[in-house]
Amino acid sequence: RVSLKQLVALAESGDPRAQTDLGWEYHHGSGGVVSKDMHAAIGYYKQAASQQYSPAASLLGDVYYHGSDEFGVDYAEAERWLEMVLTSTQSDQPDDAYVRAKALQKLGVIIQQHRQPETAKAKQRFNESIGLCKRHLGGGWAFLLSHDPPGLWEHLAKEAELLKDSDKLMAGLNTLVAAGQVHESGRWRWQSDDDERIMHATRQLVLPYTHKLRAKENDPEFLLEHQLESLHHFPTSLSCGVDGAGSYGVTFFQSFFKVLSQATIQQRLRTKLTPPKMVVLGSALGAACVWPALGCGFRAVGFEKLPVCVAASRELAASSHHVLDYMYKSQVQRERPGPLASFYESDVLEDKHRVATELKDADLAWANDFAWGSRAQRALEEVALRELPVGGMLVLYRAPQLRGNSEFEWRLGAKLTVPTSWTPHAEMHILVKIPKST
């Protein structure tokens, strides 16, 4: 890494990469620059962009697309610089793929949301972007995720490795409370050999289900519909491309079960004589419902606003059902299994009656709140605190906004960090509903 003095000298000599790097330092107030200075940042970016340096043009597009304290959102100016990204890059060059794909995606958003809508032209831009991601960037992740995903490939590889190692997977799942187990003589045992065989076989479906889940997240048709529906349902949040309501995030299998294995959750579940129930608020493609259903026999319910996600969730969950049906019929004489999970196409903050009904007998509510505004998060916490039974738990990706109400309060049962697509250190909070102390 060069010193600030060297960087300034290179920038002043006309080096476009140095000009962009120095603009970045002023943009964020880092690298020895005394304070953030957006005017200086833009000046250096423009010097570099004038030399057809695409990273600088991309950053200028972002400045006007997202807006800042010094410069408001200006979509016309953003469009000008994003178009320059396209003229200064090549679609067949892998090194150009990321900045070009993100420029195409943002141009599609501008066309659809900030002009007279031209859906056909917006779709063309989106499809070009998705195609670049698929050809050069290992799938559709760069299109699906509006945030920079630190360690994404590493954590996806760990997920796949764990799921393929059946001995390690089973050893981990066997430490968790599962439906069909009873506590007797100081230990947990299966009610019958058939229960144990069925649960063992059911857990084998976690790997193919997760493969299908990750494939769906990279499916071009899903990516296009998800983009269009997100813009329709969350126009003010996603039109500027930042993480907000409707932003997609990935919680890895190993991260999910790290939360589920916490003593606070396991102690609650060990008091149950019936299969535990989980309600997922903002269920996306349904993994937080199906994983515990397959791994531990949970009853699971998901609420999700985007129709494309609800349809895909049902499709993914149903893909395992014929195998479960066969196992039940072949291993034990009993009724056919019900659906792995139920999914409602619903806004959790508007469909309060249905959410309340499902929360009343839930053991655990999981809120995919990483991109929700603070007001929405607080409203969700109020509903959960009011409707969950005493001892019921709420899992959040962020610190809670609410301490309690007139009758009940949250007790912090556990706090832990897990990797997600938006941060390698997501701070998870497990809250337990208790009567308010006097």
Coordinates of C-alpha atoms in Angstrom, one line a residue:
R1 CA 0.0 0.0 0.0
V2 CA 1.4 3.4 -1.0
S3 CA 1.5 6.3 1.4
L4 CA -0.9 9.2 1.2
K5 CA 1.9 11.4 -0.1
Q6 CA 2.8 8.9 -2.8
L7 CA -0.9 8.5 -3.7
V8 CA -1.3 12.3 -4.1
A9 CA 1.8 12.5 -6.3
L10 CA 0.5 9.7 -8.5
A11 CA -2.9 11.3 -8.8
E12 CA -1.5 14.7 -9.6
S13 CA 0.6 13.0 -12.4
G14 CA -2.6 11.9 -14.0
D15 CA -2.7 8.2 -12.9
P16 CA -6.5 7.3 -13.1
R17 CA -6.2 4.5 -10.6
A18 CA -4.5 6.7 -8.1
Q19 CA -7.0 9.5 -8.7
T20 CA -9.8 7.0 -8.0
D21 CA -8.1 5.7 -4.9
L22 CA -7.5 9.2 -3.6
G23 CA -11.1 10.1 -4.4
W24 CA -12.2 7.1 -2.3
E25 CA -10.1 8.2 0.6
Y26 CA -11.8 11.7 0.5
H27 CA -15.2 10.0 0.0
H28 CA -14.9 8.0 3.2
G29 CA -12.6 10.2 5.2
S30 CA -9.9 7.5 5.5
G31 CA -6.3 6.7 4.7
G32 CA -4.8 9.7 6.4
V33 CA -7.2 12.3 4.9
V34 CA -8.2 14.6 7.8
S35 CA -11.9 14.6 7.0
K36 CA -14.4 13.5 4.5
D37 CA -14.7 15.8 1.5
M38 CA -17.2 14.8 -1.1
H39 CA -16.3 17.8 -3.4
A40 CA -12.7 16.6 -3.5
A41 CA -13.8 13.0 -3.9
I42 CA -15.9 13.8 -6.9
G43 CA -13.2 16.0 -8.4
Y44 CA -10.7 13.1 -8.4
Y45 CA -13.4 10.6 -9.6
K46 CA -14.1 12.9 -12.6
Q47 CA -10.5 13.3 -13.5
A48 CA -10.2 9.5 -13.7
A49 CA -13.5 9.0 -15.4
S50 CA -12.5 11.5 -18.1
Q51 CA -9.8 8.9 -19.0
Q52 CA -12.4 6.2 -19.5
Y53 CA -11.5 4.6 -16.2
S54 CA -14.6 2.6 -15.5
P55 CA -14.3 2.2 -11.7
A56 CA -14.3 5.9 -11.3
A57 CA -17.4 6.3 -13.5
S58 CA -19.1 3.6 -11.5
L59 CA -18.3 5.4 -8.2
L60 CA -19.7 8.6 -9.7
G61 CA -22.8 6.8 -10.7
D62 CA -23.1 5.5 -7.1
V63 CA -22.7 9.0 -5.6
Y64 CA -25.6 10.4 -7.5
Y65 CA -27.7 7.2 -7.4
H66 CA -27.5 6.8 -3.7
G67 CA -27.2 10.5 -2.8
S68 CA -25.2 11.9 0.1
D69 CA -25.3 14.7 2.7
E70 CA -23.5 17.0 0.3
F71 CA -25.1 15.9 -2.9
G72 CA -28.7 14.8 -3.1
V73 CA -30.0 12.0 -5.3
D74 CA -29.7 12.9 -9.0
Y75 CA -30.8 10.1 -11.3
A76 CA -30.1 12.0 -14.5
E77 CA -26.5 12.5 -13.4
A78 CA -26.3 8.9 -12.2
E79 CA -27.5 7.7 -15.5
R80 CA -24.9 9.7 -17.4
W81 CA -22.0 8.2 -15.4
L82 CA -23.5 4.7 -15.5
E83 CA -23.8 4.9 -19.3
M84 CA -20.1 5.8 -19.3
V85 CA -19.3 2.6 -17.5
L86 CA -20.9 0.7 -20.4
T87 CA -19.0 2.6 -23.0
S88 CA -15.7 2.1 -21.2
T89 CA -16.1 -1.7 -20.6
Q90 CA -16.6 -4.8 -22.7
S91 CA -19.2 -7.4 -22.1
D92 CA -16.8 -10.2 -22.9
Q93 CA -14.1 -9.2 -20.5
P94 CA -14.4 -10.9 -17.1
D95 CA -12.5 -8.1 -15.3
D96 CA -15.2 -5.6 -16.4
A97 CA -18.1 -7.9 -15.4
Y98 CA -18.8 -6.6 -11.9
V99 CA -18.9 -2.8 -12.6
R100 CA -20.7 -3.4 -15.9
A101 CA -23.3 -5.7 -14.3
K102 CA -24.1 -3.3 -11.4
A103 CA -24.3 -0.4 -13.9
L104 CA -26.8 -2.3 -16.0
Q105 CA -28.9 -3.2 -13.0
K106 CA -29.0 0.4 -11.7
L107 CA -29.8 1.7 -15.2
G108 CA -32.7 -0.7 -15.2
V109 CA -34.0 0.6 -11.9
I110 CA -33.7 4.2 -13.2
I111 CA -35.6 3.3 -16.3
Q112 CA -38.4 1.5 -14.4
Q113 CA -38.7 3.8 -11.4
H114 CA -37.5 7.3 -12.2
R115 CA -38.7 8.0 -15.7
Q116 CA -41.9 7.2 -17.5
P117 CA -41.7 3.4 -16.8
E118 CA -40.4 1.4 -19.8
T119 CA -40.6 -2.1 -18.4
A120 CA -39.4 -3.8 -21.6
K121 CA -36.3 -1.7 -21.7
A122 CA -35.7 -2.1 -17.9
K123 CA -36.0 -5.9 -18.3
Q124 CA -33.5 -5.8 -21.1
R125 CA -31.0 -4.1 -18.8
F126 CA -31.7 -6.5 -16.0
N127 CA -31.3 -9.5 -18.2
E128 CA -28.0 -8.2 -19.6
S129 CA -26.8 -7.7 -16.0
I130 CA -28.0 -11.2 -14.9
G131 CA -26.3 -12.7 -18.0
L132 CA -23.0 -11.1 -17.1
C133 CA -23.2 -12.3 -13.5
K134 CA -23.9 -15.9 -14.7
R135 CA -21.1 -15.9 -17.3
H136 CA -18.3 -14.2 -15.3
L137 CA -19.2 -13.9 -11.6
G138 CA -20.1 -17.4 -10.6
G139 CA -23.9 -17.0 -10.6
G140 CA -26.5 -14.4 -9.9
W141 CA -25.3 -13.2 -6.5
A142 CA -24.0 -9.9 -7.7
F143 CA -27.4 -9.1 -9.0
L144 CA -29.4 -10.5 -6.1
L145 CA -27.5 -8.9 -3.3
S146 CA -27.4 -5.1 -3.1
H147 CA -24.6 -5.3 -0.5
D148 CA -21.0 -6.3 -1.0
P149 CA -21.0 -9.9 0.3
P150 CA -17.8 -10.4 2.4
G151 CA -16.6 -14.0 2.4
L152 CA -19.7 -15.2 0.4
W153 CA -17.9 -18.0 -1.5
E154 CA -16.0 -19.2 1.5
H155 CA -19.1 -19.5 3.6
L156 CA -21.1 -21.2 0.8
A157 CA -18.2 -23.7 0.4
K158 CA -18.3 -24.4 4.2
E159 CA -22.1 -24.9 3.9
A160 CA -21.7 -27.4 1.1
E161 CA -18.9 -29.2 2.8
L162 CA -20.9 -29.6 6.0
L163 CA -24.0 -30.8 4.2
K164 CA -22.0 -33.4 2.3
D165 CA -20.4 -34.7 5.5
S166 CA -23.3 -36.8 6.7
D167 CA -21.6 -38.0 9.9
K168 CA -20.7 -34.4 10.9
L169 CA -24.2 -33.2 9.9
M170 CA -26.0 -35.9 11.9
A171 CA -23.7 -35.4 14.9
G172 CA -24.6 -31.7 15.0
L173 CA -28.3 -32.2 14.5
N174 CA -28.4 -35.0 17.1
T175 CA -27.4 -32.4 19.8
L176 CA -30.7 -30.6 19.1
V177 CA -34.1 -31.3 20.4
A178 CA -36.2 -33.1 17.7
A179 CA -39.8 -34.0 17.4
G180 CA -40.3 -37.7 18.4
Q181 CA -38.0 -37.6 21.3
V182 CA -39.0 -37.9 25.0
H183 CA -37.0 -37.3 28.1
E184 CA -36.7 -40.4 30.3
S185 CA -34.3 -41.5 33.1
G186 CA -32.1 -38.4 32.6
R187 CA -31.7 -38.7 28.8
W188 CA -33.5 -38.1 25.6
R189 CA -34.6 -41.1 23.6
W190 CA -36.8 -41.7 20.5
Q191 CA -40.3 -42.8 21.2
S192 CA -39.8 -45.6 18.7
D193 CA -37.2 -47.0 16.4
D194 CA -39.5 -45.9 13.5
D195 CA -39.3 -42.3 14.7
E196 CA -35.5 -42.4 14.8
R197 CA -35.3 -44.0 11.3
I198 CA -37.7 -41.5 9.8
M199 CA -35.9 -38.5 11.3
H200 CA -32.5 -39.8 10.2
A201 CA -33.9 -40.3 6.7
T202 CA -35.6 -36.9 6.7
R203 CA -32.3 -35.2 7.6
Q204 CA -30.8 -36.7 4.4
L205 CA -33.1 -34.3 2.5
V206 CA -31.3 -31.2 3.9
L207 CA -28.5 -31.5 1.3
P208 CA -30.7 -31.7 -1.8
Y209 CA -33.1 -29.1 -0.5
T210 CA -30.2 -26.6 0.1
H211 CA -28.8 -27.3 -3.4
K212 CA -32.2 -26.5 -4.9
L213 CA -32.4 -23.4 -2.7
R214 CA -29.0 -22.0 -3.8
A215 CA -29.9 -22.8 -7.4
K216 CA -33.1 -20.9 -7.2
E217 CA -31.2 -17.9 -5.8
N218 CA -29.2 -17.9 -9.0
D219 CA -32.1 -18.7 -11.4
P220 CA -32.4 -15.9 -14.1
E221 CA -36.2 -16.0 -14.1
F222 CA -36.4 -15.7 -10.3
L223 CA -33.8 -13.0 -10.2
L224 CA -35.7 -10.9 -12.8
E225 CA -39.1 -11.3 -11.1
H226 CA -37.6 -10.7 -7.6
Q227 CA -36.1 -7.4 -8.9
L228 CA -39.4 -6.2 -10.5
E229 CA -41.5 -7.2 -7.5
S230 CA -39.1 -5.6 -5.1
L231 CA -39.3 -2.3 -7.0
H232 CA -43.1 -2.6 -7.0
H233 CA -43.5 -3.4 -3.3
F234 CA -40.6 -1.4 -1.9
P235 CA -40.2 1.5 -4.3
T236 CA -38.7 4.1 -1.9
S237 CA -36.4 1.6 -0.3
L238 CA -34.9 -0.3 -3.3
S239 CA -35.2 2.4 -6.0
C240 CA -32.0 3.9 -4.7
G241 CA -30.3 0.5 -4.5
V242 CA -29.4 0.5 -0.9
D243 CA -30.1 -2.2 1.7
G244 CA -33.7 -1.6 2.9
A245 CA -37.0 -3.3 3.2
G246 CA -37.0 -5.9 0.4
S247 CA -33.3 -6.3 0.2
Y248 CA -32.2 -10.0 0.0
G249 CA -29.7 -11.5 2.4
V250 CA -28.2 -14.9 2.8
T251 CA -28.0 -16.7 6.2
F252 CA -25.9 -19.8 5.8
F253 CA -27.0 -23.2 7.0
Q254 CA -24.2 -23.4 9.6
S255 CA -25.1 -19.9 10.9
F256 CA -28.8 -20.7 11.3
F257 CA -28.1 -23.9 13.3
K258 CA -25.6 -22.2 15.5
V259 CA -28.4 -19.9 16.6
L260 CA -30.8 -22.8 17.0
S261 CA -28.3 -24.7 19.1
Q262 CA -28.1 -22.0 21.8
A263 CA -28.9 -23.2 25.3
T264 CA -31.7 -20.7 25.7
I265 CA -33.6 -22.1 22.7
Q266 CA -32.8 -25.7 23.5
Q267 CA -34.0 -25.4 27.1
R268 CA -37.3 -24.0 25.9
L269 CA -37.8 -26.7 23.4
R270 CA -37.0 -29.5 25.9
T271 CA -40.1 -28.6 27.8
K272 CA -42.3 -29.4 24.8
L273 CA -44.3 -32.6 24.5
T274 CA -45.4 -31.7 20.9
P275 CA -43.3 -30.7 17.9
P276 CA -41.9 -27.2 18.4
K277 CA -43.3 -24.4 16.2
M278 CA -41.3 -21.6 14.4
V279 CA -42.8 -18.6 12.7
V280 CA -40.5 -16.7 10.3
L281 CA -41.3 -13.1 9.6
G282 CA -40.0 -12.2 6.3
S283 CA -39.3 -15.7 5.1
A284 CA -37.8 -15.0 1.7
L285 CA -37.2 -18.4 0.0
G286 CA -38.2 -20.3 3.2
A287 CA -35.0 -21.8 4.4
A288 CA -35.5 -20.7 8.0
C289 CA -38.8 -22.7 7.9
V290 CA -37.7 -25.8 6.0
W291 CA -34.3 -26.4 7.6
P292 CA -35.7 -26.9 11.1
A293 CA -38.6 -28.8 9.7
L294 CA -36.2 -31.3 8.0
G295 CA -33.5 -31.2 10.7
C296 CA -35.7 -31.4 13.8
G297 CA -39.3 -32.0 12.9
F298 CA -40.5 -28.4 13.6
R299 CA -43.8 -27.1 12.5
A300 CA -43.0 -24.0 10.5
V301 CA -44.9 -21.0 9.1
G302 CA -43.4 -18.3 7.0
F303 CA -44.7 -14.8 6.1
E304 CA -43.4 -13.1 3.0
K305 CA -44.6 -10.1 1.0
L306 CA -43.1 -10.9 -2.4
P307 CA -45.3 -13.3 -4.4
V308 CA -42.3 -14.7 -6.3
C309 CA -40.6 -15.7 -3.0
V310 CA -43.8 -17.3 -1.7
A311 CA -44.3 -19.4 -4.8
A312 CA -40.6 -20.5 -4.8
S313 CA -40.8 -21.3 -1.1
R314 CA -43.8 -23.6 -1.7
E315 CA -42.1 -25.2 -4.7
L316 CA -38.8 -25.9 -2.8
A317 CA -40.6 -27.3 0.2
A318 CA -42.8 -29.5 -1.9
S319 CA -39.8 -30.9 -3.8
S320 CA -39.0 -33.1 -0.7
H321 CA -42.5 -34.1 0.1
H322 CA -42.8 -37.1 -2.2
V323 CA -39.7 -38.6 -0.6
L324 CA -41.1 -38.0 2.9
D325 CA -44.3 -39.6 1.8
Y326 CA -42.5 -42.7 0.5
M327 CA -40.5 -43.0 3.7
Y328 CA -43.6 -42.9 5.9
K329 CA -45.4 -45.4 3.9
S330 CA -42.4 -47.8 3.6
Q331 CA -41.1 -47.6 7.2
V332 CA -44.2 -47.3 9.4
Q333 CA -47.9 -47.5 9.2
R334 CA -49.2 -44.0 9.9
E335 CA -50.8 -41.0 8.2
R336 CA -49.0 -39.3 5.4
P337 CA -46.9 -36.4 6.6
G338 CA -48.3 -32.9 6.2
P339 CA -46.5 -30.1 4.3
L340 CA -43.0 -29.3 5.5
A341 CA -44.0 -25.7 6.1
S342 CA -46.8 -23.2 5.4
F343 CA -46.2 -20.0 3.6
Y344 CA -48.4 -16.9 3.6
E345 CA -48.1 -14.1 1.0
S346 CA -48.5 -11.4 3.5
D347 CA -47.1 -8.2 4.9
V348 CA -46.3 -9.0 8.6
L349 CA -47.0 -5.4 9.7
E350 CA -50.4 -5.2 8.0
D351 CA -51.8 -8.8 8.3
K352 CA -51.8 -8.5 12.1
H353 CA -54.6 -10.9 12.8
R354 CA -53.0 -13.8 10.9
V355 CA -49.6 -13.1 12.4
A356 CA -51.1 -12.9 15.9
T357 CA -52.9 -16.2 15.4
E358 CA -49.7 -18.0 14.3
L359 CA -47.6 -16.5 17.1
K360 CA -50.0 -17.5 19.9
D361 CA -48.7 -21.1 20.0
A362 CA -45.2 -20.5 18.6
D363 CA -42.1 -21.4 20.5
L364 CA -39.8 -19.3 18.4
A365 CA -40.2 -16.3 16.0
W366 CA -37.4 -15.6 13.6
A367 CA -37.4 -12.0 12.2
N368 CA -35.4 -11.4 9.0
D369 CA -35.0 -7.8 10.0
F370 CA -31.5 -7.0 8.8
A371 CA -32.7 -4.4 6.4
W372 CA -35.9 -3.2 8.0
G373 CA -36.2 0.4 9.2
S374 CA -36.1 1.0 13.0
R375 CA -39.9 1.8 13.0
A376 CA -40.8 -1.4 11.3
Q377 CA -38.5 -3.4 13.6
R378 CA -40.1 -1.8 16.7
A379 CA -43.6 -2.6 15.4
L380 CA -42.7 -6.2 14.8
E381 CA -41.2 -6.5 18.3
E382 CA -44.4 -5.1 19.7
V383 CA -46.5 -7.7 17.9
A384 CA -44.2 -10.5 19.0
L385 CA -44.2 -9.4 22.6
R386 CA -47.9 -9.1 22.7
E387 CA -48.8 -12.4 21.0
L388 CA -46.0 -14.9 21.8
P389 CA -46.7 -17.2 24.8
V390 CA -44.7 -16.5 28.0
G391 CA -41.3 -18.1 27.4
G392 CA -41.6 -17.7 23.7
M393 CA -38.5 -16.4 21.9
L394 CA -37.8 -13.8 19.2
V395 CA -34.6 -14.0 17.2
L396 CA -33.3 -10.7 15.7
Y397 CA -30.3 -9.8 13.5
R398 CA -29.9 -6.5 15.4
A399 CA -30.2 -5.1 18.8
P400 CA -33.9 -4.8 20.0
Q401 CA -35.7 -1.5 19.8
L402 CA -38.3 -2.4 22.6
R403 CA -37.7 -3.4 26.2
G404 CA -41.3 -4.2 27.2
N405 CA -44.9 -3.2 27.5
S406 CA -47.2 -2.8 30.5
E407 CA -47.4 -6.5 31.1
F408 CA -44.4 -8.2 29.6
E409 CA -40.8 -7.5 28.8
W410 CA -37.9 -9.1 26.8
R411 CA -35.1 -10.8 28.6
L412 CA -31.9 -11.2 26.6
G413 CA -31.4 -15.0 26.4
A414 CA -28.3 -14.9 24.3
K415 CA -26.2 -12.8 22.0
L416 CA -23.9 -14.3 19.4
T417 CA -22.2 -13.4 16.1
V418 CA -22.6 -15.5 12.9
P419 CA -21.5 -14.9 9.3
T420 CA -24.1 -13.7 6.8
S421 CA -23.9 -12.4 3.3
W422 CA -24.0 -8.7 4.5
T423 CA -21.5 -9.0 7.3
P424 CA -19.1 -11.7 8.7
H425 CA -20.1 -10.7 12.2
A426 CA -23.9 -10.4 12.3
E427 CA -24.9 -9.9 16.0
M428 CA -27.9 -12.1 16.7
H429 CA -30.1 -11.4 19.7
I430 CA -32.3 -14.1 21.2
L431 CA -35.1 -12.5 23.3
V432 CA -37.3 -14.3 25.8
K433 CA -40.8 -13.1 26.7
I434 CA -41.3 -12.9 30.5
P435 CA -43.8 -11.2 32.8
K436 CA -42.8 -7.7 33.6
S437 CA -41.1 -7.4 37.0
T438 CA -42.7 -5.2 39.6

